[in-house]
Coordinates of C-alpha atoms in Angstrom, one line a residue:
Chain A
X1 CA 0.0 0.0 0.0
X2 CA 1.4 3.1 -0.7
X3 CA 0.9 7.1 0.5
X4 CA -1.1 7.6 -2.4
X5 CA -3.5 4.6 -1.8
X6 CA -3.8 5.4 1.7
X7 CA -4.4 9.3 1.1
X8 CA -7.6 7.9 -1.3
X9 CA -9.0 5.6 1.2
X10 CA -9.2 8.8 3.8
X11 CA -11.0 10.6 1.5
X12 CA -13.7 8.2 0.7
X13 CA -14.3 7.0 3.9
X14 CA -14.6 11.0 5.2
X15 CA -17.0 11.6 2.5
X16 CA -18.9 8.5 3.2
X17 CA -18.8 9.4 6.8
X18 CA -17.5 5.7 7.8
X19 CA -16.5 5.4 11.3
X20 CA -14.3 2.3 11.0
X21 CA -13.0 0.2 8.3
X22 CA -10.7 -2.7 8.3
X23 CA -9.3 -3.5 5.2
X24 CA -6.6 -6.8 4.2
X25 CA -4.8 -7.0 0.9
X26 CA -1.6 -9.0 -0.2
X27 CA -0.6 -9.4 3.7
X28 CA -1.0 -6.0 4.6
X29 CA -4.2 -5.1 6.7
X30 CA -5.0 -1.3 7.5
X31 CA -7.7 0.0 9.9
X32 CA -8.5 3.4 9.7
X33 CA -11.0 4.6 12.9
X34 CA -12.2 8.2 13.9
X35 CA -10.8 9.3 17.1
X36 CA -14.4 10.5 17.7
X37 CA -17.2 9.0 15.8
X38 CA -19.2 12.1 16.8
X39 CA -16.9 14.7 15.9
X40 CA -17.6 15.7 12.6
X41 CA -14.2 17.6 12.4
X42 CA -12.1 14.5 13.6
X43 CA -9.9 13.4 11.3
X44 CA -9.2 9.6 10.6
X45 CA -6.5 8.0 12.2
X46 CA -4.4 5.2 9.9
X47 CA -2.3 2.9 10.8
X48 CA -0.9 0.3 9.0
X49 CA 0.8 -2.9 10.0
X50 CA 1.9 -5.9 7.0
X51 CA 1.6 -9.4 8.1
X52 CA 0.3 -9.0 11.8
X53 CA -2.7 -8.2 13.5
X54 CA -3.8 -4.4 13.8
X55 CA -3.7 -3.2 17.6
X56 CA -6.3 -0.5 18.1
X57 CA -5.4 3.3 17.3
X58 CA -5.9 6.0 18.9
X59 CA -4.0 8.9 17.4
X60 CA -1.5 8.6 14.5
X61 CA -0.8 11.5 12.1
X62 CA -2.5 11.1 8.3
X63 CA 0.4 12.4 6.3
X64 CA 2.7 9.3 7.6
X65 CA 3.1 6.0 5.9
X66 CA 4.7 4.2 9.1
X67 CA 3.5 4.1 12.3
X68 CA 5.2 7.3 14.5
X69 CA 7.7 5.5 16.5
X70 CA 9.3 8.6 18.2
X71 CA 5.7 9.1 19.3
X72 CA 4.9 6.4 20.6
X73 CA 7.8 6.0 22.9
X74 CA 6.1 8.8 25.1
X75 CA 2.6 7.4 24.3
X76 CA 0.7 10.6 24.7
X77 CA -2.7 11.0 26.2
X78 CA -6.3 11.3 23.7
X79 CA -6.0 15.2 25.1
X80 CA -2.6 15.8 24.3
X81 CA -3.6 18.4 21.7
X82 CA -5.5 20.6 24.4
X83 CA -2.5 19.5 27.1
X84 CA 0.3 20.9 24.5
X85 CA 1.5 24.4 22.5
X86 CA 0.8 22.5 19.1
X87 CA 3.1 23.8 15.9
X88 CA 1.1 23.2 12.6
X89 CA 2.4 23.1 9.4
X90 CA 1.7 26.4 7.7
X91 CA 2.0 25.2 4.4
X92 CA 1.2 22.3 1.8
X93 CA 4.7 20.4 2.0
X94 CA 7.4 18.0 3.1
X95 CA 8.4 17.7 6.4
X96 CA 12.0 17.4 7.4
X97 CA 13.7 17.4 11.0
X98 CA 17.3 18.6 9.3
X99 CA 18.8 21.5 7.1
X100 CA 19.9 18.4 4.7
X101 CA 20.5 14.9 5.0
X102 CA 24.1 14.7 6.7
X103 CA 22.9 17.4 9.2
X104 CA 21.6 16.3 12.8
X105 CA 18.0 17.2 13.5
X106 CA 17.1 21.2 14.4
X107 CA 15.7 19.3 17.5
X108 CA 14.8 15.8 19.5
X109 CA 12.1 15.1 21.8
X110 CA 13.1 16.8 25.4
X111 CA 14.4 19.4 24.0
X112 CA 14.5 22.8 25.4
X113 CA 13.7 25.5 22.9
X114 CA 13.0 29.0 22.9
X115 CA 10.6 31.6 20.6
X116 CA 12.3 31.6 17.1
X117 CA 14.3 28.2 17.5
X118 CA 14.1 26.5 14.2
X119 CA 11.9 23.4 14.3
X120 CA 12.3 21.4 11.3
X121 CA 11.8 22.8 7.3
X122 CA 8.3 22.4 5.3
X123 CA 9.4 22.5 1.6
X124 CA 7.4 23.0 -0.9
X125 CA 8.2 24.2 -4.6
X126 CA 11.8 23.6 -3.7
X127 CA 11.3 27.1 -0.9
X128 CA 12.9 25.5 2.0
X129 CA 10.2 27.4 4.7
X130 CA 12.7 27.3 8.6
X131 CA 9.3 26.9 10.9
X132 CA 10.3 28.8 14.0
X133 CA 8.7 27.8 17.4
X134 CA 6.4 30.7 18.9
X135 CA 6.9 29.9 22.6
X136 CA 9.5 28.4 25.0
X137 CA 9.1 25.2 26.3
X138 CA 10.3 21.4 25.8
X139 CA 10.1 19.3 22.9
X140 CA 7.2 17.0 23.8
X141 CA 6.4 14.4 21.1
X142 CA 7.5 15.2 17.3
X143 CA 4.4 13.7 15.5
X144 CA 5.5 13.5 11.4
X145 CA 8.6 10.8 10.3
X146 CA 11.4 13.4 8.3
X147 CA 10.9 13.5 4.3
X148 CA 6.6 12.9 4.8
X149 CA 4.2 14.8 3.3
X150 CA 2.0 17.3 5.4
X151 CA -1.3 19.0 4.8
X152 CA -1.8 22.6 5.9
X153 CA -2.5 23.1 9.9
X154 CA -1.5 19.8 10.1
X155 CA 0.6 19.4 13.8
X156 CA 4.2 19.1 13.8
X157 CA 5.0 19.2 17.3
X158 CA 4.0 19.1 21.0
X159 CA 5.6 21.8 23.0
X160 CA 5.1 21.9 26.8
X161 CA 5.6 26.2 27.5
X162 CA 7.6 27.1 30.0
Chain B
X1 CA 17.1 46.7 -7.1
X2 CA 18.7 43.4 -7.2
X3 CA 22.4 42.9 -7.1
X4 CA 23.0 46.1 -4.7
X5 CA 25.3 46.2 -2.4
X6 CA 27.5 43.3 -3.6
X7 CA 29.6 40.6 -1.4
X8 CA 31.8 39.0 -3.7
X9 CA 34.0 36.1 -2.2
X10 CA 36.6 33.9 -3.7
X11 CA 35.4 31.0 -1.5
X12 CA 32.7 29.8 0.5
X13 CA 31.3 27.2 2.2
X14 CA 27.8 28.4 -0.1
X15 CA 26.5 31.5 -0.9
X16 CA 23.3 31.2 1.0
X17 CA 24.9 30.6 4.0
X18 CA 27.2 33.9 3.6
X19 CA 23.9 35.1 2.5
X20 CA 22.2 33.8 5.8
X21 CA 24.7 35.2 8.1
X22 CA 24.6 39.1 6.5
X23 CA 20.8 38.7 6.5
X24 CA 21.0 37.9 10.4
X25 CA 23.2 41.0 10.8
X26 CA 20.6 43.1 9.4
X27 CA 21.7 43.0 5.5
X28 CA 19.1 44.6 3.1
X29 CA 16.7 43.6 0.4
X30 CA 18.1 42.6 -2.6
X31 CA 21.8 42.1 -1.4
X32 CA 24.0 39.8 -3.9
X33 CA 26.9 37.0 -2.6
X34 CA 28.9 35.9 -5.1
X35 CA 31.7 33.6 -5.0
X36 CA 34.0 31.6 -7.6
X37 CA 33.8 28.6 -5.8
X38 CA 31.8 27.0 -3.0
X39 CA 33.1 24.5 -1.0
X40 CA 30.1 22.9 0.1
X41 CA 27.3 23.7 -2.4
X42 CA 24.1 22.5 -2.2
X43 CA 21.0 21.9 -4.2
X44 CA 17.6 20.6 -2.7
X45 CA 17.8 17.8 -0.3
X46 CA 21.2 18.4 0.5
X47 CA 22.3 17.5 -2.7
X48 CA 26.1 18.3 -3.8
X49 CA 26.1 21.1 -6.6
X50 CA 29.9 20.7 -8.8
X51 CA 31.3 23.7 -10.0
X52 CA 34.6 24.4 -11.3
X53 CA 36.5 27.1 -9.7
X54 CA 35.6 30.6 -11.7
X55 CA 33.5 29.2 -14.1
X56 CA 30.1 29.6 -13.1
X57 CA 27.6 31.8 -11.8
X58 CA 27.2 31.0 -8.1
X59 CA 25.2 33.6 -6.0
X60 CA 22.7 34.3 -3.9
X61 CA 20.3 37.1 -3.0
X62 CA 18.4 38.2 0.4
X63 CA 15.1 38.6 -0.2
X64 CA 12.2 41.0 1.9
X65 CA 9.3 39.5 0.5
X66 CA 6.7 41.9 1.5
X67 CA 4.8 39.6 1.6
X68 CA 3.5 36.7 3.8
X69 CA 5.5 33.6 4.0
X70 CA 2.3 31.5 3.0
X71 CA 2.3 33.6 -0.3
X72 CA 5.7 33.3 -1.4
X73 CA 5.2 29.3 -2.5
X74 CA 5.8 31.3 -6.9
X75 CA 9.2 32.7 -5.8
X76 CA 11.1 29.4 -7.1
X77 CA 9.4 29.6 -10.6
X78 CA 9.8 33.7 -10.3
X79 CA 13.8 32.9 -9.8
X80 CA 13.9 30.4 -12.2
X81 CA 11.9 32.7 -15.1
X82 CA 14.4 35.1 -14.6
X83 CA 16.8 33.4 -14.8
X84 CA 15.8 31.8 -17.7
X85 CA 15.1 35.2 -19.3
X86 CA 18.9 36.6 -19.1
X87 CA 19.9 33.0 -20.6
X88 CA 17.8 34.2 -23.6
X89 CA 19.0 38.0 -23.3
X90 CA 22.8 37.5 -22.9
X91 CA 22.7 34.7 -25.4
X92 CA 20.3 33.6 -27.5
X93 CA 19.5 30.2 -26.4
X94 CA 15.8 29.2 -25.5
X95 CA 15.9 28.1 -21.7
X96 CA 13.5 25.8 -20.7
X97 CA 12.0 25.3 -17.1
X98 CA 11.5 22.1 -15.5
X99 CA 9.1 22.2 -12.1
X100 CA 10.1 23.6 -9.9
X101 CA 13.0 25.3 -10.1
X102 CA 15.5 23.4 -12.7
X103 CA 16.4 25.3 -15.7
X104 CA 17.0 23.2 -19.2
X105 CA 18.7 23.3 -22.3
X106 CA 18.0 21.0 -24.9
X107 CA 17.1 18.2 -22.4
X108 CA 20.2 19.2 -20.3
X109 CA 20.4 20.8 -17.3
X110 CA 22.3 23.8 -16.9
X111 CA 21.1 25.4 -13.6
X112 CA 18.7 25.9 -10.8
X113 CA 17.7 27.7 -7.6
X114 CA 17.4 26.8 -3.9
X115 CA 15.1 29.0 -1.8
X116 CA 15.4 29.3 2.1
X117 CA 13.2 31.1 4.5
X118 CA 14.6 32.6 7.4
X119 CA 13.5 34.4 10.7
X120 CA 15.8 36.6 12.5
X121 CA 14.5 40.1 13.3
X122 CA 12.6 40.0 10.1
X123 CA 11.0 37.3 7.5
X124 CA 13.1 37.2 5.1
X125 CA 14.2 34.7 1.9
X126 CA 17.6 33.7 0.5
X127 CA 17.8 32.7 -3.0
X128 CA 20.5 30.8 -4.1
X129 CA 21.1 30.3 -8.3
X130 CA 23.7 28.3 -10.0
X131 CA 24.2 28.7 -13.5
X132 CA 26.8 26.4 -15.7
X133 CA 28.3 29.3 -17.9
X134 CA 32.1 28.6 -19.0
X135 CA 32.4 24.7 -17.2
X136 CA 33.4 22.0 -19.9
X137 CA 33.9 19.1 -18.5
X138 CA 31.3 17.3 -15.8
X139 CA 32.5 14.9 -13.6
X140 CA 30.3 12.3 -11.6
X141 CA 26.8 11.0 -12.3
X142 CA 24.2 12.8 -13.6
X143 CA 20.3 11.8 -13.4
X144 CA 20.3 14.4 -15.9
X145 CA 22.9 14.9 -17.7
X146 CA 24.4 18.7 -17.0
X147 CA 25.6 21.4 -20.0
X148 CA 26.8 24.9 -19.9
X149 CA 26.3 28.3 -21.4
X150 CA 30.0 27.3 -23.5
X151 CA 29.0 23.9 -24.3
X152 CA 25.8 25.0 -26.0
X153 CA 27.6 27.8 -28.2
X154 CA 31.2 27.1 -27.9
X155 CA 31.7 30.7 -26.1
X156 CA 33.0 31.9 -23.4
X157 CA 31.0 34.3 -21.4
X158 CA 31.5 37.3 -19.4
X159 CA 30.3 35.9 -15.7
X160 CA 30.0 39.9 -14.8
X161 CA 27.9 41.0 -17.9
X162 CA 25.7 37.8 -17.0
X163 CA 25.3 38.8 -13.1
X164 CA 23.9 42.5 -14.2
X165 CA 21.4 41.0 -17.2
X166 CA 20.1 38.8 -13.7
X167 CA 19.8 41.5 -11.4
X168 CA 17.7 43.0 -14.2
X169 CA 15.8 40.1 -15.3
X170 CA 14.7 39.8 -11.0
X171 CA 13.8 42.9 -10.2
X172 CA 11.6 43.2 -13.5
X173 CA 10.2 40.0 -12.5
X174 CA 9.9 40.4 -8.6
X175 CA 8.3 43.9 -9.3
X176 CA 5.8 42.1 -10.9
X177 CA 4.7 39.8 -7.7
X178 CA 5.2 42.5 -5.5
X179 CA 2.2 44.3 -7.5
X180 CA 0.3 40.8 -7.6
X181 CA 0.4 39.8 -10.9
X182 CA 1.2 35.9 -10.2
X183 CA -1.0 34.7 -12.7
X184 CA 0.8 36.8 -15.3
X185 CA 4.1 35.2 -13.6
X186 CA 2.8 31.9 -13.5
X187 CA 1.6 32.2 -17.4
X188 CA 5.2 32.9 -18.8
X189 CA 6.8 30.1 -16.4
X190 CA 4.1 27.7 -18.2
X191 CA 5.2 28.7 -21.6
X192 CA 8.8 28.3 -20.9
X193 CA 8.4 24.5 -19.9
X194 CA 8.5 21.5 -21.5
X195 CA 6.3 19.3 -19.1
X196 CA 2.8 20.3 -20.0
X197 CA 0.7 17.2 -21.7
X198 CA 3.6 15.0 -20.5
X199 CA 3.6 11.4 -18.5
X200 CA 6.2 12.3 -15.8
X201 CA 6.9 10.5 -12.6
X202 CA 6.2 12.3 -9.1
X203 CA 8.4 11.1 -6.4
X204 CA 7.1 12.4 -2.6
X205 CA 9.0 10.7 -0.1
X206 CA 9.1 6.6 -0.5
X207 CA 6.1 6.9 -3.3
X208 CA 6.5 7.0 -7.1
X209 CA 3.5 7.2 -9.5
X210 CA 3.2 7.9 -13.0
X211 CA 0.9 11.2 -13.6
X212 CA 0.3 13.3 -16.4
X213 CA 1.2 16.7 -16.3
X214 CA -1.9 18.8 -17.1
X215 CA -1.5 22.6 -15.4
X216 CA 0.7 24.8 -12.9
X217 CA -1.5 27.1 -10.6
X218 CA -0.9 30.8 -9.5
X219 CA 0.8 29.1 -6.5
X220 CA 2.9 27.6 -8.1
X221 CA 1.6 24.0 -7.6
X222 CA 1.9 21.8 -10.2
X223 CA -1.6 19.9 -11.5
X224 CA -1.3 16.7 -12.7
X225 CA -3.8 13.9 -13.7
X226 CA -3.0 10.6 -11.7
X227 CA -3.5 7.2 -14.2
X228 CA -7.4 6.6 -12.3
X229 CA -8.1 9.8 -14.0
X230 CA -7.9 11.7 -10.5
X231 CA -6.7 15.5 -10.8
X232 CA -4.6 16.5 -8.1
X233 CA -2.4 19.1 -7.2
X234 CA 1.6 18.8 -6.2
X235 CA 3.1 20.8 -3.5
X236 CA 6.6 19.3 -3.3
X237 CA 8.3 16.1 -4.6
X238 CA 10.5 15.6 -7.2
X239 CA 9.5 15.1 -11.4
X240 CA 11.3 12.6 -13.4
X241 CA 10.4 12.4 -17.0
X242 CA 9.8 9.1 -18.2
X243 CA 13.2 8.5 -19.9
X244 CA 14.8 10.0 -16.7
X245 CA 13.6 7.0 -14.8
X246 CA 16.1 4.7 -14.0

């Protein structure tokens, strides 16, 4: 299954309003559930897993194909978004945690940044957008894999303010 | 005015980060780095640009939009107009543009531009162009294979008269967005490329589908028809034309 697949599915089940579907092809099985059925502005989670059983899902960004393993080391709470400063992608892009690919990342989860630290790069149209952080705080949970595609107002990070 | 005041270096690490560092310390709108060689050039994803020493154009310019960062997504294709526009004034060859940013001659490449937002007191951009001009020999291995100015007309060109036709070329051309006219932009981008009607492959992260190429928006987006017949727009990724693909 690739992005592309996966980003079709999402639509048709949002316009058909489906709260869960479970779908197995050529040993991959996907389940894509709304984290609120009644929430009409919810988006769907997805998560994919090839060959094994699908564990229930609570809360794993659209954009990715792979599951979020940095975020699920922290395993954040359903109300994390309300709990958190969130960053959102400003633009239609690709996310990337690094000014290029021999470069460490602008940050890791726990750390401590200020207002106008540079958070990772959204490029799109080959303009490499810097997207600064607006408050102080700590590095909570980074929720997109580097080199993903993300939607506008889509969030990047979890920042717990100072 | 583009070009004014000048930086010009012998070497650098790149010319947008000389660029970044006078834009932190307060340098102004439409300031030019120039070097004759950069040490650690760089296209998009990090990827190694190869210039000979003093044969190329390698440069970059800070940039006060005046506009919001979510508007300046055309700046790429605005660069890359331009610069194919002083190709065609300095010497008579037909640039073509690739999307985003790549500019083409005769199914070669010959240059392209890297844009980079920055923060510091101010929003500001730093474009970074590199143009093969006098370069004859190419050594590596090219997805596309590269060409200069000199290889297309066996003549050596004046790197200085081809740095003012530029700063021309992008201020006529940025004047132009500043007053809003994207769609006028965006027209003369889409009659200067060659992918329009065309099967091309998009490449976004580990994915890889064959689209057709059907329209570029005022945005800059490009707008391609998938093979189920679904229109869609592109944001980012890369394009590979069909005999590109390895």
């Amino acid at each position: 299954m690739d992005l592309q697949y996966l980003r079709k599915l999402l639509k048709v089940v949002n316009a058909a309003g489906i709260d869960e579907i479970e779908i197995e092809e050529e040993g991959s099985r996907i389940r894509i559930t709304r984290r609120n059925a009644n929430a009409s502005f919810a988006p769907p989670a997805v998560y994919q897993t090839p060959g094994i059983p699908t564990p229930v899902v609570t809360d794993v960004s659209i954009a990715s194909e792979e599951p979020q393993k940095e975020k699920r080391k922290e395993a954040p709470e359903k109300s994390d978004e309300e709990k958190y400063h969130v960053v959102r992608s400003p633009i239609v892009g690709t996310f990337y945690r690094a000014p290029d690919p021999s470069s460490d990342p602008y940050v890791n989860i726990g750390d401590h940044v200020t207002e106008g630290t540079t958070l990772c790069i959204v490029e799109a149209m080959k303009l490499m957008n810097e997207i600064p952080s607006d408050v102080s705080g700590k590095i909570v949970d980074i929720l997109v894999e580097n080199a993903s595609p993300v939607e506008y107002n889509q969030p990047l990070f979890y920042i717990q303010p100072d | 005015m583009f070009g004014y005041p000048r930086h010009h270096f012998a070497e650098v690490e790149s010319t947008n980060l000389t660029a970044r560092e006078l834009a932190a310390h307060g340098a102004r709108h439409g300031t030019l780095v120039s070097t004759d060689y950069q040490i650690g050039g760089k296209g998009r994803a990090g990827r190694k640009w190869h210039a000979q020493r003093g044969k190329n154009l390698l440069l970059s310019y800070i940039i006060e939009a005046g506009r919001p960062p979510e508007q300046c997504s055309l700046l790429p294709l605005l660069v890359s107009l331009a610069v194919a526009d002083m190709i065609e004034t300095a010497t008579g060859l037909v640039a073509q543009l690739k999307w985003p940013n790549d500019i083409w001659i005769v199914s070669k490449k010959i240059g392209g531009v890297l844009l980079e937002t920055m923060y510091s007191d101010a929003f500001r951009i730093v474009c970074g162009v590199g143009l093969n001009v006098n370069q004859e020999v190419f050594e590596g291995e090219y997805r596309t294979p590269p060409t200069s100015l000199k290889l297309q007309t066996g003549r050596e060109y004046d790197r200085e008269y081809l740095i003012e036709c530029l700063n021309r070329c992008l201020t006529k051309w940025f004047r132009a967005w500043r007053q809003g006219e994207d769609r006028s932009i965006c027209e003369q981008w889409k009659k200067r490329t060659f992918l329009l009607g065309k099967f091309v492959y998009v490449e976004t992260g580990d994915t890889r589908s064959r689209v057709k190429v059907v329209d570029v928006e005022s945005s800059g987006a490009l707008v391609i028809v998938t093979d189920e017949g679904e229109r869609e727009t592109v944001f980012a990724g890369d394009i590979t034309l069909m005999n590109e693909a390895g």
